[in-house]
Amino acid sequence: MYSDKVMEHFRNPHNYGKMENPDGVGRVGNPQCGDEMVIYIKVENDVIVDVKFETFGCVAAIASSSITTDLIKGKTIDEALKITNKDVVNQLGGLPAIKTHCSVLAEDGIKAAIDDYLKKKKEKEQN
Ligand code: FES
């Protein structure tokens, strides 16, 4: 059912874990299945220098989170915002159609983490 790449990332997720003092945190859930994902980012000069994730979900959700962290590490905020779930699916060598929503969770997680970072940055600038 899953590509080799999906299984590789599921068995050996990249950037898995919590981050101390992140600059942005994105928490998202999938109402269809109840799975949850948390993405932490560290940002310097608008570049995502580090990223970690914790996902409580299916094989596709874990593999999608793992590959997404690889995709955004070293990218600017603007570049990271352009990454879509289609990019995630392509990088994974495809996902079964019923699992597409799992890759959307990864895209939403990144966007939520960036939103949180931008919100905090704005708050700091105003103080
Ligand atoms: Fe829930 Fe995959 S089935 S995210």
Short mmCIF file of N, CA and C and ligand atoms in Angstrom, two decimals:
data_model
loop_
_atom_site.label_atom_id
_atom_site.label_comp_id
_atom_site.label_asym_id
_atom_site.label_seq_id
_atom_site.Cartn_x
_atom_site.Cartn_y
_atom_site.Cartn_z
N MET A 1 0.84 -1.21 0.00
CA MET A 1 0.00 0.00 0.00
C MET A 1 0.88 1.27 0.00
N TYR A 2 2.01 1.23 0.74
CA TYR A 2 2.87 2.43 0.83
C TYR A 2 4.16 2.26 0.04
N SER A 3 4.70 3.40 -0.44
CA SER A 3 5.98 3.38 -1.16
C SER A 3 7.11 3.08 -0.17
N ASP A 4 8.28 2.69 -0.73
CA ASP A 4 9.45 2.42 0.13
C ASP A 4 9.82 3.65 0.93
N LYS A 5 9.68 4.80 0.26
CA LYS A 5 10.07 6.06 0.91
C LYS A 5 9.18 6.33 2.13
N VAL A 6 7.90 6.07 2.00
CA VAL A 6 6.97 6.27 3.12
C VAL A 6 7.40 5.36 4.28
N MET A 7 7.67 4.10 3.98
CA MET A 7 8.02 3.16 5.03
C MET A 7 9.35 3.55 5.68
N GLU A 8 10.27 4.03 4.85
CA GLU A 8 11.59 4.45 5.37
C GLU A 8 11.41 5.58 6.40
N HIS A 9 10.58 6.58 6.05
CA HIS A 9 10.36 7.72 6.96
C HIS A 9 9.52 7.32 8.17
N PHE A 10 8.63 6.34 7.99
CA PHE A 10 7.82 5.89 9.12
C PHE A 10 8.70 5.14 10.14
N ARG A 11 9.59 4.30 9.61
CA ARG A 11 10.44 3.50 10.51
C ARG A 11 11.52 4.35 11.16
N ASN A 12 12.00 5.34 10.42
CA ASN A 12 13.11 6.19 10.90
C ASN A 12 12.78 7.65 10.71
N PRO A 13 11.83 8.15 11.47
CA PRO A 13 11.41 9.54 11.22
C PRO A 13 12.55 10.53 11.45
N HIS A 14 12.67 11.49 10.56
CA HIS A 14 13.70 12.52 10.70
C HIS A 14 13.15 13.65 11.59
N ASN A 15 14.00 14.20 12.42
CA ASN A 15 13.66 15.37 13.25
C ASN A 15 12.49 15.12 14.20
N TYR A 16 12.44 13.90 14.74
CA TYR A 16 11.35 13.59 15.66
C TYR A 16 11.69 14.06 17.07
N GLY A 17 10.73 14.64 17.76
CA GLY A 17 10.94 14.99 19.16
C GLY A 17 10.46 16.39 19.48
N LYS A 18 10.71 16.77 20.73
CA LYS A 18 10.31 18.09 21.23
C LYS A 18 11.45 19.06 21.03
N MET A 19 11.14 20.36 21.02
CA MET A 19 12.20 21.36 20.93
C MET A 19 12.10 22.29 22.15
N GLU A 20 13.23 22.57 22.75
CA GLU A 20 13.26 23.53 23.86
C GLU A 20 13.23 24.94 23.28
N ASN A 21 12.46 25.82 23.83
CA ASN A 21 12.38 27.22 23.40
C ASN A 21 12.22 27.43 21.89
N PRO A 22 11.20 26.85 21.30
CA PRO A 22 11.00 27.07 19.86
C PRO A 22 10.55 28.51 19.58
N ASP A 23 10.78 28.96 18.36
CA ASP A 23 10.30 30.31 17.97
C ASP A 23 8.85 30.24 17.47
N GLY A 24 8.42 29.07 17.06
CA GLY A 24 7.04 28.91 16.60
C GLY A 24 6.59 27.48 16.83
N VAL A 25 5.31 27.32 17.22
CA VAL A 25 4.75 25.98 17.42
C VAL A 25 3.43 25.88 16.67
N GLY A 26 3.27 24.83 15.91
CA GLY A 26 2.00 24.61 15.21
C GLY A 26 1.37 23.32 15.70
N ARG A 27 0.15 23.43 16.20
CA ARG A 27 -0.58 22.23 16.66
C ARG A 27 -1.79 22.07 15.78
N VAL A 28 -1.88 20.95 15.11
CA VAL A 28 -3.04 20.74 14.24
C VAL A 28 -3.59 19.34 14.46
N GLY A 29 -4.88 19.22 14.18
CA GLY A 29 -5.52 17.92 14.33
C GLY A 29 -6.37 17.65 13.11
N ASN A 30 -6.57 16.39 12.85
CA ASN A 30 -7.42 16.02 11.72
C ASN A 30 -8.76 15.51 12.24
N PRO A 31 -9.81 16.28 12.02
CA PRO A 31 -11.11 15.88 12.57
C PRO A 31 -11.61 14.55 11.99
N GLN A 32 -11.14 14.21 10.79
CA GLN A 32 -11.62 12.96 10.17
C GLN A 32 -11.16 11.72 10.93
N CYS A 33 -9.95 11.77 11.46
CA CYS A 33 -9.40 10.56 12.07
C CYS A 33 -8.94 10.77 13.51
N GLY A 34 -8.86 12.04 13.95
CA GLY A 34 -8.44 12.30 15.33
C GLY A 34 -6.94 12.36 15.51
N ASP A 35 -6.18 12.23 14.41
CA ASP A 35 -4.71 12.29 14.53
C ASP A 35 -4.24 13.71 14.81
N GLU A 36 -3.09 13.81 15.48
CA GLU A 36 -2.58 15.12 15.87
C GLU A 36 -1.12 15.26 15.55
N MET A 37 -0.73 16.52 15.27
CA MET A 37 0.67 16.79 14.92
C MET A 37 1.09 18.10 15.57
N VAL A 38 2.32 18.10 16.10
CA VAL A 38 2.88 19.34 16.64
C VAL A 38 4.20 19.57 15.91
N ILE A 39 4.38 20.79 15.37
CA ILE A 39 5.63 21.13 14.69
C ILE A 39 6.28 22.30 15.41
N TYR A 40 7.57 22.18 15.68
CA TYR A 40 8.32 23.24 16.36
C TYR A 40 9.35 23.78 15.37
N ILE A 41 9.49 25.10 15.33
CA ILE A 41 10.53 25.67 14.46
C ILE A 41 11.41 26.66 15.21
N LYS A 42 12.66 26.70 14.79
CA LYS A 42 13.63 27.67 15.29
C LYS A 42 14.00 28.52 14.08
N VAL A 43 13.91 29.85 14.23
CA VAL A 43 14.12 30.73 13.07
C VAL A 43 15.21 31.75 13.37
N GLU A 44 16.12 31.91 12.43
CA GLU A 44 17.14 32.96 12.55
C GLU A 44 17.17 33.73 11.25
N ASN A 45 17.06 35.05 11.33
CA ASN A 45 17.04 35.91 10.14
C ASN A 45 16.08 35.39 9.08
N ASP A 46 14.89 35.01 9.52
CA ASP A 46 13.84 34.51 8.62
C ASP A 46 14.15 33.18 7.94
N VAL A 47 15.17 32.48 8.43
CA VAL A 47 15.48 31.15 7.89
C VAL A 47 15.17 30.11 8.98
N ILE A 48 14.49 29.04 8.56
CA ILE A 48 14.18 27.96 9.52
C ILE A 48 15.44 27.13 9.71
N VAL A 49 16.08 27.34 10.85
CA VAL A 49 17.37 26.67 11.06
C VAL A 49 17.21 25.31 11.74
N ASP A 50 16.06 25.11 12.40
CA ASP A 50 15.83 23.80 13.00
C ASP A 50 14.33 23.53 13.07
N VAL A 51 13.98 22.28 13.02
CA VAL A 51 12.57 21.90 13.06
C VAL A 51 12.44 20.51 13.68
N LYS A 52 11.40 20.36 14.50
CA LYS A 52 11.13 19.06 15.13
C LYS A 52 9.62 18.79 15.05
N PHE A 53 9.25 17.54 15.15
CA PHE A 53 7.82 17.26 15.14
C PHE A 53 7.47 16.11 16.08
N GLU A 54 6.23 16.13 16.54
CA GLU A 54 5.66 14.99 17.27
C GLU A 54 4.31 14.73 16.61
N THR A 55 4.14 13.52 16.15
CA THR A 55 2.86 13.19 15.49
C THR A 55 2.27 11.94 16.12
N PHE A 56 1.01 12.07 16.50
CA PHE A 56 0.30 10.92 17.03
C PHE A 56 -0.69 10.54 15.95
N GLY A 57 -0.27 9.66 15.08
CA GLY A 57 -1.15 9.37 13.96
C GLY A 57 -0.70 8.17 13.17
N CYS A 58 -1.24 8.09 11.97
CA CYS A 58 -1.03 6.93 11.11
C CYS A 58 0.35 6.96 10.44
N VAL A 59 0.65 5.89 9.73
CA VAL A 59 1.92 5.76 9.00
C VAL A 59 2.12 6.95 8.06
N ALA A 60 1.09 7.28 7.28
CA ALA A 60 1.21 8.36 6.30
C ALA A 60 1.43 9.71 6.98
N ALA A 61 0.79 9.91 8.13
CA ALA A 61 0.94 11.19 8.84
C ALA A 61 2.37 11.32 9.38
N ILE A 62 2.91 10.24 9.91
CA ILE A 62 4.28 10.29 10.45
C ILE A 62 5.29 10.49 9.31
N ALA A 63 5.12 9.74 8.22
CA ALA A 63 6.04 9.89 7.08
C ALA A 63 5.92 11.30 6.49
N SER A 64 4.70 11.83 6.39
CA SER A 64 4.50 13.18 5.84
C SER A 64 5.17 14.23 6.72
N SER A 65 5.05 14.08 8.04
CA SER A 65 5.67 15.04 8.94
C SER A 65 7.18 14.98 8.79
N SER A 66 7.71 13.76 8.75
CA SER A 66 9.16 13.59 8.67
C SER A 66 9.72 14.24 7.41
N ILE A 67 9.12 13.97 6.27
CA ILE A 67 9.65 14.52 5.01
C ILE A 67 9.44 16.03 4.96
N THR A 68 8.37 16.50 5.57
CA THR A 68 8.11 17.94 5.57
C THR A 68 9.18 18.68 6.38
N THR A 69 9.61 18.08 7.48
CA THR A 69 10.67 18.75 8.26
C THR A 69 11.94 18.83 7.42
N ASP A 70 12.23 17.79 6.64
CA ASP A 70 13.41 17.84 5.75
C ASP A 70 13.23 18.95 4.71
N LEU A 71 12.00 19.07 4.20
CA LEU A 71 11.75 20.04 3.13
C LEU A 71 11.91 21.49 3.62
N ILE A 72 11.55 21.77 4.86
CA ILE A 72 11.57 23.17 5.29
C ILE A 72 12.86 23.59 5.99
N LYS A 73 13.64 22.63 6.43
CA LYS A 73 14.88 22.97 7.13
C LYS A 73 15.82 23.71 6.18
N GLY A 74 16.26 24.89 6.60
CA GLY A 74 17.17 25.68 5.77
C GLY A 74 16.45 26.60 4.79
N LYS A 75 15.12 26.53 4.78
CA LYS A 75 14.34 27.39 3.87
C LYS A 75 13.97 28.70 4.59
N THR A 76 13.73 29.73 3.78
CA THR A 76 13.22 30.97 4.37
C THR A 76 11.74 30.75 4.69
N ILE A 77 11.19 31.65 5.49
CA ILE A 77 9.77 31.57 5.84
C ILE A 77 8.92 31.60 4.56
N ASP A 78 9.25 32.49 3.64
CA ASP A 78 8.47 32.60 2.40
C ASP A 78 8.53 31.30 1.60
N GLU A 79 9.71 30.71 1.50
CA GLU A 79 9.85 29.45 0.75
C GLU A 79 9.05 28.33 1.42
N ALA A 80 9.14 28.29 2.75
CA ALA A 80 8.44 27.23 3.48
C ALA A 80 6.92 27.34 3.33
N LEU A 81 6.44 28.59 3.24
CA LEU A 81 5.00 28.80 3.10
C LEU A 81 4.48 28.30 1.74
N LYS A 82 5.40 28.17 0.78
CA LYS A 82 4.97 27.73 -0.56
C LYS A 82 4.86 26.22 -0.67
N ILE A 83 5.37 25.50 0.33
CA ILE A 83 5.32 24.04 0.27
C ILE A 83 3.88 23.57 0.50
N THR A 84 3.42 22.72 -0.42
CA THR A 84 2.04 22.25 -0.31
C THR A 84 2.03 20.74 -0.03
N ASN A 85 0.85 20.23 0.25
CA ASN A 85 0.76 18.79 0.50
C ASN A 85 1.09 17.99 -0.76
N LYS A 86 0.93 18.62 -1.94
CA LYS A 86 1.29 17.92 -3.19
C LYS A 86 2.80 17.68 -3.23
N ASP A 87 3.58 18.68 -2.78
CA ASP A 87 5.04 18.51 -2.71
C ASP A 87 5.38 17.36 -1.76
N VAL A 88 4.66 17.32 -0.65
CA VAL A 88 4.90 16.28 0.36
C VAL A 88 4.63 14.90 -0.25
N VAL A 89 3.49 14.78 -0.93
CA VAL A 89 3.12 13.50 -1.55
C VAL A 89 4.15 13.11 -2.61
N ASN A 90 4.57 14.07 -3.43
CA ASN A 90 5.56 13.78 -4.47
C ASN A 90 6.87 13.29 -3.88
N GLN A 91 7.32 13.98 -2.84
CA GLN A 91 8.58 13.60 -2.20
C GLN A 91 8.50 12.20 -1.59
N LEU A 92 7.31 11.81 -1.21
CA LEU A 92 7.13 10.49 -0.60
C LEU A 92 6.95 9.39 -1.65
N GLY A 93 6.97 9.78 -2.91
CA GLY A 93 6.76 8.79 -3.96
C GLY A 93 5.30 8.37 -4.05
N GLY A 94 4.41 9.27 -3.64
CA GLY A 94 2.97 9.01 -3.74
C GLY A 94 2.39 8.49 -2.43
N LEU A 95 1.08 8.73 -2.28
CA LEU A 95 0.33 8.20 -1.14
C LEU A 95 -0.98 7.65 -1.68
N PRO A 96 -1.53 6.60 -1.06
CA PRO A 96 -2.85 6.14 -1.51
C PRO A 96 -3.86 7.29 -1.39
N ALA A 97 -4.80 7.37 -2.31
CA ALA A 97 -5.75 8.49 -2.34
C ALA A 97 -6.44 8.71 -0.99
N ILE A 98 -6.79 7.65 -0.31
CA ILE A 98 -7.50 7.83 0.98
C ILE A 98 -6.59 8.37 2.07
N LYS A 99 -5.29 8.48 1.76
CA LYS A 99 -4.34 8.98 2.74
C LYS A 99 -3.86 10.39 2.42
N THR A 100 -4.44 11.00 1.41
CA THR A 100 -4.01 12.36 1.04
C THR A 100 -4.19 13.33 2.19
N HIS A 101 -5.28 13.16 2.94
CA HIS A 101 -5.55 14.11 4.03
C HIS A 101 -4.42 14.10 5.07
N CYS A 102 -3.68 12.99 5.16
CA CYS A 102 -2.59 12.91 6.13
C CYS A 102 -1.47 13.88 5.75
N SER A 103 -1.25 14.06 4.43
CA SER A 103 -0.21 14.99 3.99
C SER A 103 -0.68 16.43 4.19
N VAL A 104 -1.99 16.64 4.14
CA VAL A 104 -2.54 17.99 4.38
C VAL A 104 -2.26 18.41 5.83
N LEU A 105 -2.28 17.44 6.72
CA LEU A 105 -2.00 17.71 8.13
C LEU A 105 -0.58 18.30 8.26
N ALA A 106 0.38 17.75 7.51
CA ALA A 106 1.76 18.25 7.57
C ALA A 106 1.83 19.68 7.04
N GLU A 107 1.16 19.94 5.93
CA GLU A 107 1.15 21.30 5.37
C GLU A 107 0.53 22.27 6.38
N ASP A 108 -0.58 21.87 6.97
CA ASP A 108 -1.25 22.73 7.96
C ASP A 108 -0.37 22.96 9.18
N GLY A 109 0.36 21.93 9.57
CA GLY A 109 1.23 22.03 10.75
C GLY A 109 2.32 23.06 10.54
N ILE A 110 2.94 23.03 9.38
CA ILE A 110 4.00 23.99 9.07
C ILE A 110 3.43 25.40 9.04
N LYS A 111 2.29 25.55 8.39
CA LYS A 111 1.68 26.90 8.29
C LYS A 111 1.33 27.42 9.68
N ALA A 112 0.83 26.53 10.53
CA ALA A 112 0.46 26.95 11.90
C ALA A 112 1.71 27.36 12.68
N ALA A 113 2.81 26.63 12.51
CA ALA A 113 4.05 26.96 13.23
C ALA A 113 4.59 28.32 12.74
N ILE A 114 4.50 28.55 11.44
CA ILE A 114 4.98 29.83 10.89
C ILE A 114 4.08 30.98 11.34
N ASP A 115 2.78 30.75 11.35
CA ASP A 115 1.83 31.77 11.84
C ASP A 115 2.18 32.17 13.27
N ASP A 116 2.44 31.15 14.08
CA ASP A 116 2.76 31.38 15.49
C ASP A 116 4.06 32.20 15.59
N TYR A 117 5.05 31.83 14.78
CA TYR A 117 6.33 32.55 14.78
C TYR A 117 6.10 34.03 14.39
N LEU A 118 5.33 34.25 13.33
CA LEU A 118 5.10 35.62 12.84
C LEU A 118 4.32 36.45 13.87
N LYS A 119 3.39 35.81 14.54
CA LYS A 119 2.60 36.48 15.58
C LYS A 119 3.50 36.92 16.73
N LYS A 120 4.36 36.00 17.17
CA LYS A 120 5.28 36.32 18.28
C LYS A 120 6.27 37.41 17.88
N LYS A 121 6.72 37.34 16.63
CA LYS A 121 7.69 38.33 16.14
C LYS A 121 7.05 39.73 16.17
N LYS A 122 5.80 39.78 15.73
CA LYS A 122 5.07 41.05 15.70
C LYS A 122 4.89 41.60 17.12
N GLU A 123 4.53 40.70 18.02
CA GLU A 123 4.35 41.11 19.42
C GLU A 123 5.64 41.70 19.99
N LYS A 124 6.77 41.05 19.66
CA LYS A 124 8.07 41.53 20.16
C LYS A 124 8.37 42.90 19.60
N GLU A 125 8.06 43.09 18.31
CA GLU A 125 8.34 44.38 17.65
C GLU A 125 7.50 45.51 18.25
N GLN A 126 6.30 45.14 18.71
CA GLN A 126 5.41 46.18 19.27
C GLN A 126 5.79 46.55 20.69
N ASN A 127 6.55 45.66 21.37
CA ASN A 127 6.90 45.94 22.78
C ASN A 127 8.22 46.71 22.89
FE1 FES B 1 -5.22 10.37 10.29
FE2 FES B 1 -3.60 9.73 8.45
S1 FES B 1 -5.38 8.64 9.02
S2 FES B 1 -3.67 11.59 9.49
#
